[in-house]
Amino acid sequence: MNKICTDIGQSQKLIELGIDVNTADMMWDDWSLIEEGWKLSIGYYSEIEKDYGRKCYPAWSLAALLDILPKKYYPVKDHETNLILGKPKDKWCVLYWDTTGMQHGEETLADNPIDACYEMIIKLNEQKLL
């Protein structure tokens, strides 16, 4: 099955890092009181917790994660890097490639594009580049 958004653990980490929950475009909603387990919904509505007493977590789709990532950044003066997402072999890759082609910035590899983008957000946040 294809992963379509961040899982609950990833969502919790993004919240912890200070990523704006309003950038989330999906939501994990705990229905365990009436049905079994967590349900995934389109859109994030924080008022569900208040109004219905169910625990909810925002979730980010691939499109939403790509919107969080900067399209370019400058790891070294005069070296602009551009965001690239692809699957060159058996892993998904998110990287920032230097426009001169001489060197590249950050890179992450994962089994799916959601995890690759999530790992890049973690990496850039650690370097205060978000």
Tab-separated table of C-alpha atoms in Angstrom:
chain	number	residue	atom	x	y	z
A	1	MET	CA	0.000	0.000	0.000
A	2	ASN	CA	1.249	3.496	-0.816
A	3	LYS	CA	1.828	5.921	2.011
A	4	ILE	CA	-0.250	9.051	1.378
A	5	CYS	CA	0.617	11.227	4.371
A	6	THR	CA	2.696	11.501	7.518
A	7	ASP	CA	1.962	8.920	10.173
A	8	ILE	CA	0.970	9.969	13.697
A	9	GLY	CA	4.543	9.801	15.033
A	10	GLN	CA	5.848	11.956	12.183
A	11	SER	CA	2.985	14.408	12.679
A	12	GLN	CA	3.795	14.699	16.381
A	13	LYS	CA	7.448	15.402	15.545
A	14	LEU	CA	6.537	18.098	13.003
A	15	ILE	CA	4.317	19.784	15.609
A	16	GLU	CA	7.170	19.547	18.133
A	17	LEU	CA	9.481	21.269	15.625
A	18	GLY	CA	7.022	24.135	15.319
A	19	ILE	CA	5.697	23.386	11.846
A	20	ASP	CA	2.445	25.317	11.456
A	21	VAL	CA	-0.459	22.860	11.804
A	22	ASN	CA	-2.419	25.025	9.379
A	23	THR	CA	-0.111	23.779	6.609
A	24	ALA	CA	-1.495	20.239	7.144
A	25	ASP	CA	-4.058	19.131	4.598
A	26	MET	CA	-5.190	15.905	6.278
A	27	MET	CA	-6.000	14.704	9.793
A	28	TRP	CA	-5.690	11.570	11.912
A	29	ASP	CA	-8.840	11.319	14.024
A	30	ASP	CA	-9.250	8.857	16.924
A	31	TRP	CA	-12.593	7.054	16.604
A	32	SER	CA	-11.752	4.320	19.105
A	33	LEU	CA	-14.693	5.232	21.350
A	34	ILE	CA	-17.262	4.384	18.646
A	35	GLU	CA	-15.305	2.364	16.120
A	36	GLU	CA	-11.860	0.879	15.971
A	37	GLY	CA	-8.784	2.999	15.671
A	38	TRP	CA	-7.650	6.014	13.789
A	39	LYS	CA	-9.332	7.385	10.680
A	40	LEU	CA	-7.686	9.591	8.093
A	41	SER	CA	-9.663	12.588	6.844
A	42	ILE	CA	-9.081	15.245	4.220
A	43	GLY	CA	-8.483	18.649	5.798
A	44	TYR	CA	-7.354	19.499	9.315
A	45	TYR	CA	-9.963	20.732	11.770
A	46	SER	CA	-8.523	21.356	15.227
A	47	GLU	CA	-11.997	22.105	16.618
A	48	ILE	CA	-12.883	18.369	16.372
A	49	GLU	CA	-10.932	17.772	19.596
A	50	LYS	CA	-12.787	20.538	21.381
A	51	ASP	CA	-16.247	19.839	19.967
A	52	TYR	CA	-16.249	16.027	20.043
A	53	GLY	CA	-13.555	15.133	22.571
A	54	ARG	CA	-11.622	12.969	20.101
A	55	LYS	CA	-7.849	13.207	19.825
A	56	CYS	CA	-6.719	14.493	16.429
A	57	TYR	CA	-3.376	15.049	14.783
A	58	PRO	CA	-2.699	17.017	11.643
A	59	ALA	CA	-1.254	15.015	8.762
A	60	TRP	CA	0.726	16.273	5.799
A	61	SER	CA	0.394	14.879	2.277
A	62	LEU	CA	3.295	14.902	-0.163
A	63	ALA	CA	2.054	18.180	-1.671
A	64	ALA	CA	1.845	19.807	1.776
A	65	LEU	CA	5.358	18.607	2.738
A	66	LEU	CA	6.773	19.961	-0.526
A	67	ASP	CA	5.172	23.321	0.252
A	68	ILE	CA	7.018	23.401	3.601
A	69	LEU	CA	10.405	22.704	2.020
A	70	PRO	CA	12.206	25.735	0.589
A	71	LYS	CA	12.458	25.568	-3.196
A	72	LYS	CA	16.078	26.692	-2.937
A	73	TYR	CA	18.605	27.671	-0.337
A	74	TYR	CA	22.243	28.767	-0.125
A	75	PRO	CA	24.392	26.374	1.930
A	76	VAL	CA	27.516	28.278	0.907
A	77	LYS	CA	27.729	31.873	-0.288
A	78	ASP	CA	27.046	32.108	-4.048
A	79	HIS	CA	25.954	28.453	-4.254
A	80	GLU	CA	22.228	28.342	-4.876
A	81	THR	CA	20.687	24.891	-4.520
A	82	ASN	CA	17.335	23.778	-5.941
A	83	LEU	CA	14.921	21.241	-4.488
A	84	ILE	CA	14.676	17.945	-6.398
A	85	LEU	CA	12.443	14.945	-5.661
A	86	GLY	CA	12.964	11.716	-7.565
A	87	LYS	CA	13.492	7.984	-7.509
A	88	PRO	CA	16.768	7.351	-9.311
A	89	LYS	CA	17.019	3.690	-8.238
A	90	ASP	CA	15.145	1.782	-5.547
A	91	LYS	CA	14.787	4.649	-3.037
A	92	TRP	CA	13.075	8.022	-3.147
A	93	CYS	CA	15.471	10.927	-2.910
A	94	VAL	CA	14.971	14.532	-1.847
A	95	LEU	CA	17.990	16.669	-2.460
A	96	TYR	CA	19.163	20.179	-3.050
A	97	TRP	CA	21.406	20.370	-6.082
A	98	ASP	CA	23.827	23.223	-6.706
A	99	THR	CA	22.893	25.114	-9.862
A	100	THR	CA	26.513	24.994	-11.019
A	101	GLY	CA	26.383	21.185	-10.903
A	102	MET	CA	29.639	21.178	-8.980
A	103	GLN	CA	28.339	20.302	-5.534
A	104	HIS	CA	25.060	19.599	-3.818
A	105	GLY	CA	23.439	20.489	-0.528
A	106	GLU	CA	21.416	18.195	1.693
A	107	GLU	CA	20.078	14.791	0.597
A	108	THR	CA	17.708	12.186	2.083
A	109	LEU	CA	16.739	8.696	0.915
A	110	ALA	CA	13.645	6.712	1.898
A	111	ASP	CA	11.305	3.979	0.696
A	112	ASN	CA	8.590	6.516	-0.168
A	113	PRO	CA	8.443	10.234	-1.013
A	114	ILE	CA	6.563	11.157	2.200
A	115	ASP	CA	9.362	9.797	4.402
A	116	ALA	CA	12.057	11.367	2.205
A	117	CYS	CA	10.426	14.814	2.503
A	118	TYR	CA	9.821	14.353	6.233
A	119	GLU	CA	13.510	13.495	6.787
A	120	MET	CA	14.575	16.559	4.779
A	121	ILE	CA	12.348	18.802	6.914
A	122	ILE	CA	13.994	17.349	10.049
A	123	LYS	CA	17.461	17.896	8.562
A	124	LEU	CA	16.823	21.476	7.462
A	125	ASN	CA	15.139	22.326	10.763
A	126	GLU	CA	18.221	21.095	12.683
A	127	GLN	CA	20.323	23.480	10.607
A	128	LYS	CA	17.840	26.341	11.136
A	129	LEU	CA	17.171	26.487	7.377
A	130	LEU	CA	13.367	26.346	7.590
